[in-house]
């Protein structure tokens, strides 16, 4: 198929499937991604045969061929505050290198709705769970990789408008656990591919033109919800200001693996890795079933944002 979108799919897709795991699982998707000590790491969401998810690390030397660890990295722990409200599912992790360690934001889905929790690790062997950092319903939380004007910053997506519709917000913190000073960043756009709801995807990437955020946008269609990826640049100093938001989706469900899983019509990212040569590797879950990879030069994505809309409030 001829590539029509800015992100180009890797020919090896899908790069990781349920069959690659050492025990029977239903699906693997929506992975956080980072390069650590020269290795590519995907912290994947693995849904087991009960329908609940845990977070499971897979490692690679080339960014394409991944091997899962023998055991999951994070599973629900019923003795923890909040995690005593089983049944639980740990979902959609994002990894941010920050202050010389790695912070992981992930969704805890429970009978109380979805909240976001924070964990950290230095080595992807041992994980420290720091606690829940949002009220329900709030997910798609990504941390910026450095303090901005002295404060930590996160993007999130409170579900402020029923039914299940939300915008991207920013808030700030001195300690990563207590958050405040919330401000709206951008909203869905009527009559566009991101008209229903939006949420941050990969943690923001610093560029000379602004913070690049790869986000997902959803459109309501006669066939159900349609999940695509887009890009936006946020001001470096005042990241609640949009410098430019690409008009076009940069990845849409078009290939067989985007339709033939548990939730067809969905591409969804939680992580991207910027290579030294300027290539951005965007790892995405396809159809809530498998992990895939698509790439584009960072500068092309930035240019696409700069050519887009300036005001998104
Ligand atoms: C979102 C999240 C993602 C999922 C997507 C498509 O709301 O639950 O985990 O990939 O829907 O089903």
Coordinates of C-alpha atoms and ligand atoms in Angstrom, one line a residue:
X1 CA 0.0 0.0 0.0
X2 CA 1.3 3.5 -0.8
X3 CA 2.1 5.5 2.3
X4 CA -0.1 8.5 2.6
X5 CA 0.7 9.8 6.1
X6 CA 3.8 11.4 7.5
X7 CA 4.6 8.5 9.7
X8 CA 5.8 5.5 7.6
X9 CA 5.2 2.0 8.8
X10 CA 8.1 -0.4 9.4
X11 CA 7.9 -3.4 7.0
X12 CA 8.5 -5.8 10.0
X13 CA 5.1 -4.8 11.6
X14 CA 3.7 -6.0 13.8
X15 CA 7.0 -6.0 15.7
X16 CA 5.6 -7.6 18.9
X17 CA 2.6 -9.9 19.4
X18 CA 0.9 -12.0 22.1
X19 CA 2.6 -15.0 20.6
X20 CA 6.1 -13.6 21.6
X21 CA 5.3 -13.8 25.4
X22 CA 6.4 -16.7 27.6
X23 CA 2.9 -17.4 28.8
X24 CA -0.5 -17.3 27.1
X25 CA -1.8 -13.6 26.9
X26 CA -4.5 -12.0 24.9
X27 CA -2.8 -8.9 23.5
X28 CA 0.2 -6.6 23.7
X29 CA -0.2 -2.9 22.9
X30 CA 0.3 0.8 24.0
X31 CA 3.9 0.6 25.2
X32 CA 6.1 3.3 26.7
X33 CA 9.4 3.5 25.0
X34 CA 12.9 4.6 25.9
X35 CA 16.6 3.9 25.0
X36 CA 18.6 2.9 28.1
X37 CA 22.3 1.9 28.0
X38 CA 22.0 1.5 24.2
X39 CA 19.1 -0.9 24.5
X40 CA 15.6 -0.1 23.2
X41 CA 13.0 -0.8 25.9
X42 CA 9.2 -1.1 25.5
X43 CA 7.1 -1.2 28.6
X44 CA 4.1 -2.8 27.1
X45 CA 0.6 -3.1 28.2
X46 CA -0.2 -6.9 28.2
X47 CA -3.8 -7.9 28.6
X48 CA -4.1 -11.4 30.0
X49 CA -6.8 -14.0 29.4
X50 CA -8.9 -12.6 32.3
X51 CA -9.1 -9.2 30.4
X52 CA -7.0 -7.3 32.9
X53 CA -3.7 -5.7 31.9
X54 CA -0.3 -5.5 33.5
X55 CA 2.9 -3.8 32.4
X56 CA 5.6 -6.0 30.9
X57 CA 9.0 -5.0 29.6
X58 CA 10.5 -6.1 26.3
X59 CA 14.1 -5.4 25.2
X60 CA 15.8 -5.0 21.9
X61 CA 19.2 -4.1 20.4
X62 CA 17.9 -2.7 17.2
X63 CA 14.5 -1.1 18.0
X64 CA 12.7 -3.7 15.9
X65 CA 13.1 -7.2 17.3
X66 CA 12.0 -7.2 20.9
X67 CA 12.2 -10.0 23.5
X68 CA 9.9 -9.8 26.6
X69 CA 11.3 -10.4 30.0
X70 CA 10.3 -13.7 31.6
X71 CA 7.9 -12.0 34.1
X72 CA 5.9 -8.8 34.1
X73 CA 7.4 -5.6 35.5
X74 CA 4.3 -4.2 37.3
X75 CA 1.2 -6.1 38.3
X76 CA -1.7 -4.9 40.6
X77 CA -0.7 -5.1 44.3
X78 CA -3.9 -5.4 46.4
X79 CA -2.1 -4.2 49.6
X80 CA -1.4 -0.8 48.1
X81 CA -3.5 2.3 48.7
X82 CA -6.1 2.5 45.9
X83 CA -5.0 -0.9 44.5
X84 CA -7.2 -2.5 47.2
X85 CA -10.2 -1.8 45.1
X86 CA -9.8 -4.8 42.8
X87 CA -10.5 -5.7 40.1
X88 CA -7.8 -3.6 38.6
X89 CA -6.0 -3.2 35.3
X90 CA -2.7 -1.4 34.8
X91 CA -2.7 0.3 31.4
X92 CA -0.9 2.6 28.9
X93 CA 2.5 3.4 30.5
X94 CA 4.6 6.3 29.5
X95 CA 8.3 6.6 30.4
X96 CA 10.1 10.0 30.9
X97 CA 13.8 10.3 31.6
X98 CA 13.9 13.0 34.3
X99 CA 16.4 14.0 37.0
X100 CA 18.7 11.1 36.2
X101 CA 16.1 8.4 36.6
X102 CA 13.0 7.1 34.7
X103 CA 9.5 8.0 35.7
X104 CA 6.6 5.9 34.6
X105 CA 3.0 7.2 34.5
X106 CA 0.4 4.6 34.0
X107 CA -3.3 4.2 34.2
X108 CA -5.0 2.2 37.0
X109 CA -8.5 1.2 35.8
X110 CA -10.9 0.2 38.6
X111 CA -14.5 0.3 39.6
X112 CA -13.8 3.9 40.6
X113 CA -12.9 4.8 37.0
X114 CA -9.4 5.5 35.7
X115 CA -6.7 7.3 37.7
X116 CA -3.0 7.8 36.8
X117 CA -0.2 6.5 39.0
X118 CA 3.5 7.2 39.1
X119 CA 6.5 4.8 39.5
X120 CA 10.2 5.2 39.0
X121 CA 13.1 3.0 38.1
X122 CA 16.8 3.4 37.6
X123 CA 17.5 0.1 35.9
X124 CA 14.3 -1.4 34.6
X125 CA 14.8 -4.3 37.1
X126 CA 13.5 -2.7 40.3
X127 CA 10.5 -0.3 40.4
X128 CA 9.4 2.0 43.1
X129 CA 5.7 2.8 43.1
X130 CA 5.2 6.4 44.2
X131 CA 1.4 6.6 44.3
X132 CA -1.7 7.9 42.5
X133 CA -1.4 11.4 41.1
X134 CA -4.8 12.2 39.6
X135 CA -8.4 12.0 40.6
X136 CA -10.7 9.9 38.3
X137 CA -11.3 10.1 35.4
X138 CA -8.0 11.3 34.2
X139 CA -5.5 9.5 32.0
X140 CA -3.1 10.1 29.0
X141 CA -0.7 11.6 31.5
X142 CA 2.8 12.4 30.2
X143 CA 5.6 14.1 32.2
X144 CA 7.9 16.7 30.5
X145 CA 11.5 15.5 30.7
X146 CA 12.8 18.6 32.5
X147 CA 11.4 21.3 34.9
X148 CA 9.9 24.3 33.2
X149 CA 10.6 27.6 35.1
X150 CA 11.5 25.5 38.2
X151 CA 8.4 23.3 38.2
X152 CA 7.7 19.8 37.0
X153 CA 5.0 19.7 34.3
X154 CA 2.6 17.1 33.0
X155 CA -0.1 17.0 30.3
X156 CA -3.2 15.1 31.1
X157 CA -6.7 14.5 29.9
X158 CA -9.5 14.9 32.5
X159 CA -12.8 13.6 31.2
X160 CA -14.5 16.9 31.8
X161 CA -17.3 16.7 29.4
X162 CA -19.6 13.6 29.3
X163 CA -19.9 11.2 27.8
X164 CA -16.2 10.4 28.0
X165 CA -15.0 13.5 26.1
X166 CA -11.9 15.4 27.2
X167 CA -9.3 18.0 26.3
X168 CA -5.6 18.2 26.9
X169 CA -4.6 20.1 30.1
X170 CA -1.3 21.0 31.7
X171 CA -0.5 21.3 35.4
X172 CA 2.6 21.8 37.6
X173 CA 4.2 20.4 40.6
X174 CA 7.2 20.8 43.0
X175 CA 7.5 17.1 43.9
X176 CA 5.8 15.1 41.1
X177 CA 3.1 13.9 43.5
X178 CA 1.0 17.1 44.3
X179 CA -0.2 18.9 41.2
X180 CA -1.8 22.3 40.7
X181 CA -2.1 25.4 38.5
X182 CA -4.1 23.6 35.8
X183 CA -4.6 25.2 32.5
X184 CA -6.3 24.0 29.3
X185 CA -3.9 23.4 26.3
X186 CA -6.1 22.3 23.4
X187 CA -9.4 20.9 22.5
X188 CA -10.8 18.6 19.8
X189 CA -11.5 20.3 16.5
X190 CA -14.9 20.2 14.9
X191 CA -15.1 18.4 11.5
X192 CA -11.5 17.2 11.7
X193 CA -9.9 13.8 12.4
X194 CA -9.6 14.8 16.1
X195 CA -13.1 16.0 16.6
X196 CA -14.3 13.9 19.5
X197 CA -11.6 13.6 22.1
X198 CA -7.8 14.0 22.3
X199 CA -5.1 12.8 24.7
X200 CA -1.3 13.1 25.0
X201 CA 0.6 10.1 23.6
X202 CA 4.4 10.1 23.9
X203 CA 6.1 12.3 26.5
X204 CA 7.0 15.7 25.0
X205 CA 10.2 16.0 23.0
X206 CA 12.2 19.2 23.2
X207 CA 13.0 20.8 19.8
X208 CA 14.2 24.3 19.0
X209 CA 10.7 25.2 17.9
X210 CA 8.9 24.0 21.0
X211 CA 7.9 20.8 22.8
X212 CA 6.7 18.2 20.2
X213 CA 3.8 16.2 21.5
X214 CA 2.5 13.2 19.5
X215 CA -1.1 12.8 20.6
X216 CA -4.1 10.7 19.7
X217 CA -7.3 12.1 18.4
X218 CA -10.6 10.4 18.1
X219 CA -13.5 10.8 15.7
X220 CA -17.0 9.4 16.2
X221 CA -18.1 7.6 13.1
X222 CA -21.0 5.4 12.1
X223 CA -18.7 2.4 12.6
X224 CA -17.6 3.5 16.1
X225 CA -14.6 5.4 17.4
X226 CA -11.7 6.0 15.1
X227 CA -8.3 6.6 16.8
X228 CA -5.5 8.4 14.9
X229 CA -2.2 10.1 15.7
X230 CA -1.4 13.8 15.3
X231 CA 1.3 16.3 16.3
X232 CA 1.5 19.6 18.1
X233 CA 4.2 22.0 19.2
X234 CA 3.9 23.7 22.6
X235 CA 5.8 26.8 23.6
X236 CA 9.1 25.9 25.4
X237 CA 8.6 28.4 28.3
X238 CA 4.8 28.6 28.4
X239 CA 3.8 25.1 27.3
X240 CA 0.0 25.8 27.6
X241 CA 0.5 27.9 24.4
X242 CA 0.2 26.1 21.1
X243 CA 3.0 27.1 18.6
X244 CA 1.5 25.0 15.8
X245 CA -0.8 22.0 15.5
X246 CA -0.6 19.8 12.4
X247 CA -3.9 19.9 10.5
X248 CA -3.5 16.4 9.1
X249 CA -3.3 13.1 11.1
X250 CA 0.2 11.7 10.9
X251 CA -1.0 8.1 11.2
X252 CA -4.4 6.5 10.6
X253 CA -5.6 2.9 10.8
X254 CA -5.2 1.7 7.2
X255 CA -3.3 -1.6 7.4
X256 CA -4.8 -5.0 8.2
X257 CA -3.2 -5.1 11.7
X258 CA -5.1 -1.8 12.5
X259 CA -8.4 -3.5 12.1
X260 CA -8.0 -7.2 12.9
X261 CA -7.6 -7.0 16.7
X262 CA -9.7 -6.5 19.8
X263 CA -10.5 -2.8 19.0
X264 CA -10.4 -2.2 15.2
X265 CA -9.9 1.3 13.8
X266 CA -7.3 2.2 16.4
X267 CA -3.7 3.3 16.4
X268 CA -2.5 4.6 19.8
X269 CA 0.9 5.6 21.0
X270 CA 2.5 5.9 24.5
X271 CA 6.1 6.2 23.4
X272 CA 8.6 7.5 20.8
X273 CA 12.4 7.4 20.6
X274 CA 14.4 10.2 18.9
X275 CA 17.5 8.7 17.2
X276 CA 20.7 10.7 16.8
X277 CA 20.2 11.0 13.1
X278 CA 16.9 12.8 13.6
X279 CA 14.6 9.9 12.9
X280 CA 11.6 9.7 15.3
X281 CA 10.6 6.1 16.0
X282 CA 6.9 6.1 17.1
X283 CA 5.8 2.8 18.7
X284 CA 2.1 2.3 18.6
X285 CA -0.5 -0.2 19.5
X286 CA -2.6 -1.4 16.6
X287 CA -6.2 -2.4 17.2
X288 CA -5.4 -2.9 20.9
X289 CA -3.8 -6.1 19.8
X290 CA -0.2 -5.8 18.6
X291 CA 2.8 -3.4 18.8
X292 CA 3.9 -1.7 15.6
X293 CA 6.5 0.9 14.6
X294 CA 6.3 3.9 12.3
X295 CA 9.0 6.5 11.7
X296 CA 9.5 10.0 10.2
X297 CA 12.3 12.6 10.3
X298 CA 11.6 14.8 13.4
X299 CA 12.0 17.9 11.3
X300 CA 9.2 16.9 8.9
X301 CA 6.8 16.5 11.9
X302 CA 7.9 19.8 13.3
X303 CA 7.4 21.5 9.9
X304 CA 3.9 20.0 9.7
X305 CA 3.1 21.5 13.1
X306 CA 4.5 24.9 12.1
X307 CA 2.3 24.9 9.0
X308 CA -0.8 24.1 11.1
X309 CA -3.1 26.0 13.5
X310 CA -1.7 28.5 16.0
X311 CA -4.6 28.8 18.4
X312 CA -6.3 25.8 19.8
X313 CA -8.4 27.1 22.8
Ligands
LIG1 C1 -8.4 4.5 24.9 C2 -7.5 3.7 25.8 C3 -6.4 3.0 25.1 C4 -7.0 2.2 23.9 C5 -7.9 3.1 23.1 C6 -8.5 2.3 21.9 O1 -9.5 5.0 25.5 O2 -8.3 2.8 26.6 O3 -5.8 2.1 26.0 O4 -5.9 1.8 23.1 O5 -8.9 3.6 23.9 O6 -9.3 1.3 22.4

